[in-house]
Tab-separated table of C-alpha atoms in Angstrom:
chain	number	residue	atom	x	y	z
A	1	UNK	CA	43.492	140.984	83.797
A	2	UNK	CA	46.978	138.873	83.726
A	3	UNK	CA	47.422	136.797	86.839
A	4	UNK	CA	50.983	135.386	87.450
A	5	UNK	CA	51.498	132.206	89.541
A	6	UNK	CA	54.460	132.872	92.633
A	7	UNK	CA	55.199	130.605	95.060
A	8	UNK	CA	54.634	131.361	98.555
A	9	UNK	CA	57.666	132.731	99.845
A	10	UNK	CA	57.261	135.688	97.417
A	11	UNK	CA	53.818	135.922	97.510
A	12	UNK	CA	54.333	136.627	101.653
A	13	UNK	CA	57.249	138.814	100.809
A	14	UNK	CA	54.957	140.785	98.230
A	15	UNK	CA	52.223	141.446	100.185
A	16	UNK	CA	53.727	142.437	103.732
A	17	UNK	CA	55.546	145.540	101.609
A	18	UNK	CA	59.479	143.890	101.608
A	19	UNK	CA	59.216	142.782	98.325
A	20	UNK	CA	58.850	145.367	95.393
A	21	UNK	CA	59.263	143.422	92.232
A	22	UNK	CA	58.490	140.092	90.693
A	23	UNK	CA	60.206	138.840	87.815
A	24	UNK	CA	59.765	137.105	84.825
A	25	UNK	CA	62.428	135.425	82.197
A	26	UNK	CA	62.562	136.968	78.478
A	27	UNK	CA	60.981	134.563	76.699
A	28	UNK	CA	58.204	134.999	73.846
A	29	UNK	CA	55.310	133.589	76.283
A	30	UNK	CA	55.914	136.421	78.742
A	31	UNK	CA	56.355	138.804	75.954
A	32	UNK	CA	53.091	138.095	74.578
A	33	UNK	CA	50.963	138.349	77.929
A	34	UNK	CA	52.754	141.333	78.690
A	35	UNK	CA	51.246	142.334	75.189
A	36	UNK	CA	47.849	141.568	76.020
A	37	UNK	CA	47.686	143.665	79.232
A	38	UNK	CA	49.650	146.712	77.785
A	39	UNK	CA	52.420	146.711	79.991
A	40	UNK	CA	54.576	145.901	76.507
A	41	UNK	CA	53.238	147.706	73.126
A	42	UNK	CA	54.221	146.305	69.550
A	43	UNK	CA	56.460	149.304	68.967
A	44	UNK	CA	58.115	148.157	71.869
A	45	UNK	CA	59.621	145.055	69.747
A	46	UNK	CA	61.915	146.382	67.137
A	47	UNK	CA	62.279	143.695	64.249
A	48	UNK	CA	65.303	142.239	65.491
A	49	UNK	CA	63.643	140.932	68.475
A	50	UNK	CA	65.837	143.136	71.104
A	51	UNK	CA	63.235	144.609	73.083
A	52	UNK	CA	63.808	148.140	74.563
A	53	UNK	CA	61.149	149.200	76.218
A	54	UNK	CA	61.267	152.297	78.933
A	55	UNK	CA	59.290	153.284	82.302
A	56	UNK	CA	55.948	151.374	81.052
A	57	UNK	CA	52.600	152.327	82.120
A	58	UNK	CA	51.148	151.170	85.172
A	59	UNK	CA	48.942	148.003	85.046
A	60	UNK	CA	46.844	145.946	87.368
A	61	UNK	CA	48.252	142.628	87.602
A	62	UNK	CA	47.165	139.469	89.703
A	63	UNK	CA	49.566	137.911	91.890
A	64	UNK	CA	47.974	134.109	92.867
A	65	UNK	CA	49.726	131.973	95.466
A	66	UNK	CA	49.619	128.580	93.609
A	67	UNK	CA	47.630	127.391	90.012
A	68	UNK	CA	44.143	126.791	91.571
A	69	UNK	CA	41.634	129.681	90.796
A	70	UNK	CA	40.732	129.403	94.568
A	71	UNK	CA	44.082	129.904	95.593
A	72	UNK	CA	44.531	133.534	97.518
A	73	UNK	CA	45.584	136.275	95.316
A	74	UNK	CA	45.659	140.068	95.294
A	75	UNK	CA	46.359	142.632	92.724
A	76	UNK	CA	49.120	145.079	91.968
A	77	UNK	CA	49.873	148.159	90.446
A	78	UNK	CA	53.206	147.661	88.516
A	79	UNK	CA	55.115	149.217	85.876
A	80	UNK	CA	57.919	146.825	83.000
A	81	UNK	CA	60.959	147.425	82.988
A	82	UNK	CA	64.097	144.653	81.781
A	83	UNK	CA	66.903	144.968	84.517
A	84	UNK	CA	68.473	142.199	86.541
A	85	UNK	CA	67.070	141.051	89.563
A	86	UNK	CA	67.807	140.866	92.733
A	87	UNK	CA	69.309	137.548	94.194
A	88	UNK	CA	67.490	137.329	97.774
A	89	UNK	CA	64.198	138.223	95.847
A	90	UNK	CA	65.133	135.074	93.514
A	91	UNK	CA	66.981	136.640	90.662
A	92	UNK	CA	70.128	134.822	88.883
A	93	UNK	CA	72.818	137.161	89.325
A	94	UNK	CA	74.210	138.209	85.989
A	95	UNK	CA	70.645	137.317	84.049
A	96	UNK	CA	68.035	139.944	82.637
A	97	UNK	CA	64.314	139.890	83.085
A	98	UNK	CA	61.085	141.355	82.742
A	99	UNK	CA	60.720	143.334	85.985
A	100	UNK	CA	57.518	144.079	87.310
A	101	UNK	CA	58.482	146.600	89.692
A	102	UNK	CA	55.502	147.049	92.205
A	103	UNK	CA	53.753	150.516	92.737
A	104	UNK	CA	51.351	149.484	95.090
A	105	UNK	CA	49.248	146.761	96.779
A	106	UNK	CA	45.490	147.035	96.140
């Protein structure tokens, strides 16, 4: 199972219901563990790098409050998407990310 490090404030925001996606910057590290939990698949990647990838389908992913593996966590049901964020949920206005838009809390 991929867990993903947030910091508290979205962590809070996450798990009362106000926040419905987490995001994550382009880069080949997140494209990779998005690989290894299926939210991405290798025919998602065309050779030219560009990725293009529509609705994905839904994973369990683990949201951790902090590094330490006894810091509190929970898991969530989330679909991939690339979009831009939203800037009172932490998003760079303008930018585009990996989206991990939040189905539900489990």
């Amino acid at each position: 199972m991929l867990t993903l490090p947030i910091k508290k404030q979205w962590y809070d925001m996450i798990l009362s219901g106000e926040k419905k996606e987490e995001y994550r910057e382009i880069k080949p590290y997140y494209t990779k563990r998005f690989l290894s939990c299926g939210l991405l698949k290798e025919s998602d990647i065309p050779e030219d790098g560009k990725i293009k990838i529509g609705p994905g389908g839904p994973a369990i992913i683990r949201l951790r409050n902090g590094y330490s593996a006894s810091s509190p966590s929970f898991d969530v049901i989330c679909v991939l998407k690339i979009g831009e964020g939203k800037a009172e949920w932490g998003a760079t206005p303008g930018e585009k990310y990996y989206v991990l838009e939040i189905l539900s809390i489990e």
